[in-house]
Short mmCIF file of C-alpha atoms and ligand atoms in Angstrom, two decimals:
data_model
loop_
_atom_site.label_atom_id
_atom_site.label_comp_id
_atom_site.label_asym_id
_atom_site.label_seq_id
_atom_site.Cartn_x
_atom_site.Cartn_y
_atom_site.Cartn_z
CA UNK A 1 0.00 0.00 0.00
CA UNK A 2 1.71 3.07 -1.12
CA UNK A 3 -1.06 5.55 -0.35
CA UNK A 4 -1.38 6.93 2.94
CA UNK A 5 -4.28 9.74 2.35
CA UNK A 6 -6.98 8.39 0.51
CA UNK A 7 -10.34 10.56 0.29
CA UNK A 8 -13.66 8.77 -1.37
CA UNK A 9 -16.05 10.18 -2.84
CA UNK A 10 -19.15 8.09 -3.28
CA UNK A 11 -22.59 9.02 -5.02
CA UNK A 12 -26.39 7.09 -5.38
CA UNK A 13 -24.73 4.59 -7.52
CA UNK A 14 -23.25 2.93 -4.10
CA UNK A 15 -26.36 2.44 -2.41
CA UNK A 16 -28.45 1.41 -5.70
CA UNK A 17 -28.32 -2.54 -5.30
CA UNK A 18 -29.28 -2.04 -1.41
CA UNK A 19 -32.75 -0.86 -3.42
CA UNK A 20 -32.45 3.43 -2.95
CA UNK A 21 -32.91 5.03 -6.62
CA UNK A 22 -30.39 7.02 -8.45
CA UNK A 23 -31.35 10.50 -9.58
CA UNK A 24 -30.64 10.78 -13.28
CA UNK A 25 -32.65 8.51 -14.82
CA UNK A 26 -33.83 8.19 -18.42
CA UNK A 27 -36.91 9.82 -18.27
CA UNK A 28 -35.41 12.18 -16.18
CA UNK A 29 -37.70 12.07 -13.48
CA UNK A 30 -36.64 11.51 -9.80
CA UNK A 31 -39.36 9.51 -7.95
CA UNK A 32 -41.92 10.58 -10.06
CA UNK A 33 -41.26 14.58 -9.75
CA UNK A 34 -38.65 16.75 -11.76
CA UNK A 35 -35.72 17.76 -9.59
CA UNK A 36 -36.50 21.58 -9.38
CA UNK A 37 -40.33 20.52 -8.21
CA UNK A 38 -38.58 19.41 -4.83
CA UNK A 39 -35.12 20.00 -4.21
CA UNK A 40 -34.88 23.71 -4.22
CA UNK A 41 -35.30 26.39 -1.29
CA UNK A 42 -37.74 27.17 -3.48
CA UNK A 43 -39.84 24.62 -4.08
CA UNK A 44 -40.05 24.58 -0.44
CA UNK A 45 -41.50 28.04 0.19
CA UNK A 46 -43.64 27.13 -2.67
CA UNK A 47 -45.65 23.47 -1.96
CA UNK A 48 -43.88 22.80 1.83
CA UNK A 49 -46.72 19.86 1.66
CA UNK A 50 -45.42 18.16 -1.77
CA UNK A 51 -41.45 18.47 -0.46
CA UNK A 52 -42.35 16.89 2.97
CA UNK A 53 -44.15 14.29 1.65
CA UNK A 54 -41.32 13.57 -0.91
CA UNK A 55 -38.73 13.45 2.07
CA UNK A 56 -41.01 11.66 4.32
CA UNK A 57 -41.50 8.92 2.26
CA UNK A 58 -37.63 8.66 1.30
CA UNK A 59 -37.39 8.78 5.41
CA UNK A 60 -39.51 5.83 5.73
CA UNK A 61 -37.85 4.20 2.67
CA UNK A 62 -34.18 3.56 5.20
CA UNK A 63 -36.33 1.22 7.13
CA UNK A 64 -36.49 -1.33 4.43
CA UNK A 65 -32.86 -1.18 3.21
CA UNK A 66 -29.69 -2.08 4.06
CA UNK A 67 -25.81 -1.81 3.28
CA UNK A 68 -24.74 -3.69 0.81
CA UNK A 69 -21.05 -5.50 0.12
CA UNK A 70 -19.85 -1.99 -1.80
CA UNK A 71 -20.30 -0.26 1.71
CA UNK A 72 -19.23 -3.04 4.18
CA UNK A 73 -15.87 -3.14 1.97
CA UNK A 74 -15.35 0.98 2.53
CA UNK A 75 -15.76 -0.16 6.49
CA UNK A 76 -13.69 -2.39 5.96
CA UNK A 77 -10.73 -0.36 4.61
CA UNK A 78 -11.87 2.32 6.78
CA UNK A 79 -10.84 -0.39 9.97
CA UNK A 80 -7.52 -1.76 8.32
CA UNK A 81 -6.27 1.77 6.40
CA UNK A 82 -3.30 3.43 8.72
CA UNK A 83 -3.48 6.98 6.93
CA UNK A 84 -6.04 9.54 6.77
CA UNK A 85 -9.44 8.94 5.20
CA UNK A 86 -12.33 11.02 4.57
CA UNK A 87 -15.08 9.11 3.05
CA UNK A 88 -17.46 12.08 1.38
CA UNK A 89 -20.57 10.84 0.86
CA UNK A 90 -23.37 12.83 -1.83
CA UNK A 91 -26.08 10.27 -0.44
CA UNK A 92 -28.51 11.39 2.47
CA UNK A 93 -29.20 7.48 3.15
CA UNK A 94 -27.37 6.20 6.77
CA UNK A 95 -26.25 2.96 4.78
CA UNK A 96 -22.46 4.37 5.15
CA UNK A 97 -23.11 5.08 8.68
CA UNK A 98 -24.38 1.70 9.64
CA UNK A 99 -21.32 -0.33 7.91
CA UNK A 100 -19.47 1.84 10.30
CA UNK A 101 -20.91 1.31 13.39
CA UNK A 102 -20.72 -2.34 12.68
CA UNK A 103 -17.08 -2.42 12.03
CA UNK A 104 -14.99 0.79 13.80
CA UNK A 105 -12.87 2.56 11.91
CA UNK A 106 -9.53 3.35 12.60
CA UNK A 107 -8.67 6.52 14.13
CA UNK A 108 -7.26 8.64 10.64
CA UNK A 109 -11.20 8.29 9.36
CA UNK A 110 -14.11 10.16 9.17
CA UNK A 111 -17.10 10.08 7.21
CA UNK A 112 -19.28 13.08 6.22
CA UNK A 113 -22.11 13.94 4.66
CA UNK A 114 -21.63 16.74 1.93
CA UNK A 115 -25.65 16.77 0.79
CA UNK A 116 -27.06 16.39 4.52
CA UNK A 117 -29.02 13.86 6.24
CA UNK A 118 -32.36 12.37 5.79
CA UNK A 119 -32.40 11.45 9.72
CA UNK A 120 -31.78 15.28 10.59
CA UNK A 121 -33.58 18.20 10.50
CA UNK A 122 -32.88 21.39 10.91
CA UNK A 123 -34.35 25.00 12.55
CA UNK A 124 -35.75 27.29 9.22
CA UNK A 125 -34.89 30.47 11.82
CA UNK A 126 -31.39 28.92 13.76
CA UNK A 127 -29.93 26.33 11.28
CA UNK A 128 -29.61 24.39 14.48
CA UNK A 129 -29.67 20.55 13.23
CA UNK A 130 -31.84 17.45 15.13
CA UNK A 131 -31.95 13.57 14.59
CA UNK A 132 -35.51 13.24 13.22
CA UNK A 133 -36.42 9.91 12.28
CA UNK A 134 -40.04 9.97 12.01
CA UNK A 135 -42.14 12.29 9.18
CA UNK A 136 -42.05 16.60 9.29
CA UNK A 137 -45.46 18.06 8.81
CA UNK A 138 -45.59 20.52 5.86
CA UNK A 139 -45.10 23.28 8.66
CA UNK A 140 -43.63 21.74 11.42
CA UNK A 141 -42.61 23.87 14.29
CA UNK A 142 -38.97 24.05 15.37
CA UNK A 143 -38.21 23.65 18.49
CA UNK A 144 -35.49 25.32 18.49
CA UNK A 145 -36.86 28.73 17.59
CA UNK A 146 -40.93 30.08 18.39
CA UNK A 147 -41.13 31.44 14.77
CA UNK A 148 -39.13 28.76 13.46
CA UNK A 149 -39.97 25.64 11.13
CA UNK A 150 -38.72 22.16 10.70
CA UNK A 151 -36.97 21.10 7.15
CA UNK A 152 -35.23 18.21 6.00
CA UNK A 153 -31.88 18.31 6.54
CA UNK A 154 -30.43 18.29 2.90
CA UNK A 155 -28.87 20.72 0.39
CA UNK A 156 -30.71 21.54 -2.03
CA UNK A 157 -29.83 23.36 -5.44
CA UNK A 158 -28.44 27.19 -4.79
CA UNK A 159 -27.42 26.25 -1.19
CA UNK A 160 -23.95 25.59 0.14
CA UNK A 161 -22.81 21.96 0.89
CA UNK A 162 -21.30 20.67 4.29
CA UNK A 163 -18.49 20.44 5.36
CA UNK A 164 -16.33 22.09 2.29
CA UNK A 165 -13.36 23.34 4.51
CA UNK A 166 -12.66 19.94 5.58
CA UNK A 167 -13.09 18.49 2.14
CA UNK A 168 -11.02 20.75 0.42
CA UNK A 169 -8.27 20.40 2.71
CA UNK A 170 -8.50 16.91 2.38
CA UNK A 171 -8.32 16.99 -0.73
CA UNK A 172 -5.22 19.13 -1.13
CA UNK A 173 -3.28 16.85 0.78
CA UNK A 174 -4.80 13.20 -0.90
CA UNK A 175 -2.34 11.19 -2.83
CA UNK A 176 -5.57 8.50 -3.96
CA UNK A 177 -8.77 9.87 -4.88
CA UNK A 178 -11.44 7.38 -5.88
CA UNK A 179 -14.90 8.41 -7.14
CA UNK A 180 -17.51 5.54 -6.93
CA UNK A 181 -21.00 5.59 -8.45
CA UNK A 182 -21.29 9.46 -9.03
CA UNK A 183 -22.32 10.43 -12.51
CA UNK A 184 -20.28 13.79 -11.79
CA UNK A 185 -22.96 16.53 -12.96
CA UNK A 186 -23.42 18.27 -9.48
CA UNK A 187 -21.17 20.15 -8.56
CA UNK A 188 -18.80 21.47 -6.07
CA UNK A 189 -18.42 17.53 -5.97
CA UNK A 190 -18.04 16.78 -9.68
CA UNK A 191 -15.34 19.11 -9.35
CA UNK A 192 -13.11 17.28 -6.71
CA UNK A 193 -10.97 15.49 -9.00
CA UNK A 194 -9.61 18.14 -10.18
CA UNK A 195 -8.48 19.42 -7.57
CA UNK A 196 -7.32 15.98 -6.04
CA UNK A 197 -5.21 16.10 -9.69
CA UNK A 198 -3.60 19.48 -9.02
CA UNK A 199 -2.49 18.11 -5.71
CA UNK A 200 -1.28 15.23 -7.58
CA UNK A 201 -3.28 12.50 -6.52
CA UNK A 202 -3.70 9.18 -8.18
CA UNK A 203 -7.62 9.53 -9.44
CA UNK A 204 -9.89 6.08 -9.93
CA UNK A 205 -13.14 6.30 -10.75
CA UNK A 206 -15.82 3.38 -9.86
CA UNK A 207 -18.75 3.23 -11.94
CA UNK A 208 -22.00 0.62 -13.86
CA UNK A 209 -20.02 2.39 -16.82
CA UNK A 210 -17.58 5.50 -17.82
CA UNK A 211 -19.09 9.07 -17.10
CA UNK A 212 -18.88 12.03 -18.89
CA UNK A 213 -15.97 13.33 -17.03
CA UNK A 214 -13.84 9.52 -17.51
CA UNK A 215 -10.96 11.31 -19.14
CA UNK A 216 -10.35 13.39 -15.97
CA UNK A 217 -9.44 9.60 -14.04
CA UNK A 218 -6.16 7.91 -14.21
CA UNK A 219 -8.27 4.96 -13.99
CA UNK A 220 -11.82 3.42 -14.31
CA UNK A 221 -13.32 0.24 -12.86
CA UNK A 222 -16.78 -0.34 -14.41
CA UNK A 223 -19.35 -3.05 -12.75
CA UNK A 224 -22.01 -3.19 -10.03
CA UNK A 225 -20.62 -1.22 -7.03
CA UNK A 226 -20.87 -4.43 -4.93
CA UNK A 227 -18.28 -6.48 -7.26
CA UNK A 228 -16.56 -3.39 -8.22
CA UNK A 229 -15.56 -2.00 -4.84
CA UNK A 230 -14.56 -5.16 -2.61
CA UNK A 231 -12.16 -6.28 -5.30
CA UNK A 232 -11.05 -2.70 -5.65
CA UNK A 233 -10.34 -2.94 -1.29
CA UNK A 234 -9.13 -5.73 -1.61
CA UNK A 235 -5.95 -4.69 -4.46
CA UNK A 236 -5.70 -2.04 -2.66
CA UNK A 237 -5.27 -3.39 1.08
CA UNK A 238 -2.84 -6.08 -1.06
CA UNK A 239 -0.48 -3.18 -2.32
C1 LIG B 301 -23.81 2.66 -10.24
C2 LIG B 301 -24.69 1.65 -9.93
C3 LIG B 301 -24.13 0.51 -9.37
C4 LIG B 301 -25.87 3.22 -10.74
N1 LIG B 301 -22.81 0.43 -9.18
N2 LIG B 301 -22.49 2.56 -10.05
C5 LIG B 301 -24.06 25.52 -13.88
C6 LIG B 301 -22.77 25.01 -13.98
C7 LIG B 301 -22.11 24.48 -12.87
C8 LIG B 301 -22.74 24.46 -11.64
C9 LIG B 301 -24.02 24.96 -11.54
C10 LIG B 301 -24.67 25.48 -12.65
N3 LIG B 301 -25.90 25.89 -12.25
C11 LIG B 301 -26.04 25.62 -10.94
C12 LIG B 301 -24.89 25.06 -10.49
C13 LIG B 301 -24.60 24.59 -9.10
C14 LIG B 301 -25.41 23.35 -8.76
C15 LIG B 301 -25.14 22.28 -9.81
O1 LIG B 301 -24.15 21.58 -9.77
N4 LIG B 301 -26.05 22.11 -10.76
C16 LIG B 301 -25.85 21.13 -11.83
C17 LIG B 301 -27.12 20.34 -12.02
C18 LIG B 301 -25.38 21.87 -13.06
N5 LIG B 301 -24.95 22.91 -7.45
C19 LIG B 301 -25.46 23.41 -6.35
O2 LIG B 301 -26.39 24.20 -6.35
C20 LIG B 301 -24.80 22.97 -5.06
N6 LIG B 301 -24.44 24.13 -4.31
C21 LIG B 301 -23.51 24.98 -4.76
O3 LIG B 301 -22.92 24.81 -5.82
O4 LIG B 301 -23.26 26.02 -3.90
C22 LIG B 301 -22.22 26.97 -4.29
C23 LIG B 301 -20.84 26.46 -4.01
C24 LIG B 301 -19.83 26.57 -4.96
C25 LIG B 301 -18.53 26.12 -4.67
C26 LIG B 301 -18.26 25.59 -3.44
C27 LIG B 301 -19.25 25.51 -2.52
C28 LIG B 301 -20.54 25.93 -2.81
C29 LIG B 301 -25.77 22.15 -4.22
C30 LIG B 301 -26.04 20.83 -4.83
C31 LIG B 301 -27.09 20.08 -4.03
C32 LIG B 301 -27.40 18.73 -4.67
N7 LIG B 301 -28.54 18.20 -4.05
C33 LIG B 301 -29.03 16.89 -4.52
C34 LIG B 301 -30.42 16.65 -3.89
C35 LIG B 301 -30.44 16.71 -2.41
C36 LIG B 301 -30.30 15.39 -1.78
C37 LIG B 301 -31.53 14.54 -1.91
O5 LIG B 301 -32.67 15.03 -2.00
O6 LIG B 301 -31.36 13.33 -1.92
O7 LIG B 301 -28.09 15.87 -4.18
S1 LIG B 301 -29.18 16.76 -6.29
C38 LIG B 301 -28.74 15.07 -6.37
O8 LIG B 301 -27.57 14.96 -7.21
C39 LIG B 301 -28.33 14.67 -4.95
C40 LIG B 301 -27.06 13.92 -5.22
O9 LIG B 301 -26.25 13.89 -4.06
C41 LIG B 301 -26.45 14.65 -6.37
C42 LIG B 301 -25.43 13.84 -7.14
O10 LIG B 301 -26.04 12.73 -7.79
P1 LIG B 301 -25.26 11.37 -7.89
O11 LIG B 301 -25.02 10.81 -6.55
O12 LIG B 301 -24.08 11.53 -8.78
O13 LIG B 301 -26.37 10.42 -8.57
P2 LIG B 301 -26.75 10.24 -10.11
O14 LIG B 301 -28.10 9.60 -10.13
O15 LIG B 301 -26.57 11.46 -10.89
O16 LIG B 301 -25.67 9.19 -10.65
C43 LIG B 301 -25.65 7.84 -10.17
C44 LIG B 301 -24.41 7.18 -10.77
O17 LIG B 301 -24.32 5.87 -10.21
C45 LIG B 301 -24.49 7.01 -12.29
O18 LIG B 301 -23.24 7.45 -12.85
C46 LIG B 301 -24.67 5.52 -12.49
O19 LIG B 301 -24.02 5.02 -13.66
C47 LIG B 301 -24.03 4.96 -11.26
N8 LIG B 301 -24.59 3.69 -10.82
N9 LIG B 301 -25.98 2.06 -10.29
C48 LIG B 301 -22.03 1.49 -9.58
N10 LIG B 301 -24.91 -0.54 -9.05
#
């Protein structure tokens, strides 16, 4: 193993064959709605009802899934890797965090969540975040604030991700960037591997097939994400 900072980005593609859907699909629909119909502050303000309901029934959804072999590998090198590793994850699913907590990771990692959390809300009037597992009404008080409401807990188009300071210092200092199941059209994130090349990182991209931005990877890996990434683990963990 020659790496010693590895940061992963991973995408909808890695939690596909646990049964969560993608976003870009053909008829490019998401779910049923168009993305700007729910995923934008202001789609919010518009129909708060039809955005709820959208993210309480994706809420409801993480009871009847589970992590699959492409996230229990990532654990897996997350336990056994002895440099620094930030796993970034685009996906508001838990399915990273629960291959976690059943196998600790060592102490260089640390997972976050660029796109938020579908278990978390947070305060319309405080930005103060809360676990919320069960559904938000369409105008759910905060309790954090008396004028306040309750939202999901995700960025949505126009707002700033989590956590970019960390990421981007990450970043700079990576020597192994690896991309898996991200069709790289959102950005700041579809931007990342350019920036892990100008810090001269080693770029891999895991994917069903080659994206749009393939040319920007040293190296591509194409199959189902839970084939694809324990065999990539496993090369890797064997040097
Ligand atoms: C498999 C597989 C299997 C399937 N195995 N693989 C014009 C130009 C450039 C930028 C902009 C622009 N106009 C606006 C912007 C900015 C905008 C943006 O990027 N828009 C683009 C659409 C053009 N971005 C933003 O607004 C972001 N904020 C921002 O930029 O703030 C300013 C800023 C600048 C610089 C630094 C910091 C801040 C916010 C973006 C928020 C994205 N939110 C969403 C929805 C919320 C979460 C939710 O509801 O769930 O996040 S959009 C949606 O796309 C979601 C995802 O996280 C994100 C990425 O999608 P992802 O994960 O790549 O999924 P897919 O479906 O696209 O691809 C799946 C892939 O998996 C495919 O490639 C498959 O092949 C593969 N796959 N099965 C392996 N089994």
């Amino acid at each position: 193993m020659t790496a010693r900072n590895l940061v992963i980005l991973t995408g909808a593609g890695i939690s596909a064959e646990s049964g969560v859907p993608t976003f870009r699909a053909d008829d490019g629909l998401w779910m049923g709605h168009r993305i700007e119909d729910v995923a934008t502050p202001e789609a919010f303000a518009r129909d708060p009802a039809l955005v709820q309901d959208f993210y309480n029934r994706r809420r409801r959804q993480l009871a009847e899934v589970r992590p699959n072999a492409a996230h229990h590998a990532l654990a897996d090198l997350a336990a056994r890797w002895e440099g620094d590793f930030l796993l970034v994850t685009q996906n508001v699913d838990d399915l990273h965090d629960r291959a976690h907590a059943e196998t600790p990771p060592a102490a260089g990692f640390e997972l976050v969540h660029m796109h938020g959390e579908l278990l978390k809300a947070h305060c319309t009037r405080t930005g103060r975040v809360c676990d919320w597992p069960g559904d938000l009404a369409p105008q759910e008080p905060s309790p954090h604030h008396p004028s306040g409401r309750l939202r999901p807990h995700i960025v949505w188009f126009g707002e700033m991700p989590l956590h970019m300071e960390r990421i981007n210092a990450a970043i700079a200092a990576c020597d192994l960037f690896v991309a898996i199941g991200t069709s790289g059209e959102v950005y700041p994130a579809a931007g990342f591997v350019q920036q892990a090349r100008l810090a001269g990182a080693r770029t891999v991209e895991i994917n069903l097939a080659p994206t749009s931005g393939r040319r920007l990877f040293d190296e591509g890996v194409y199959g189902p994400a839970t084939q694809m990434v324990p065999a990539f683990v496993h090369n890797l963990m064997a040097g």
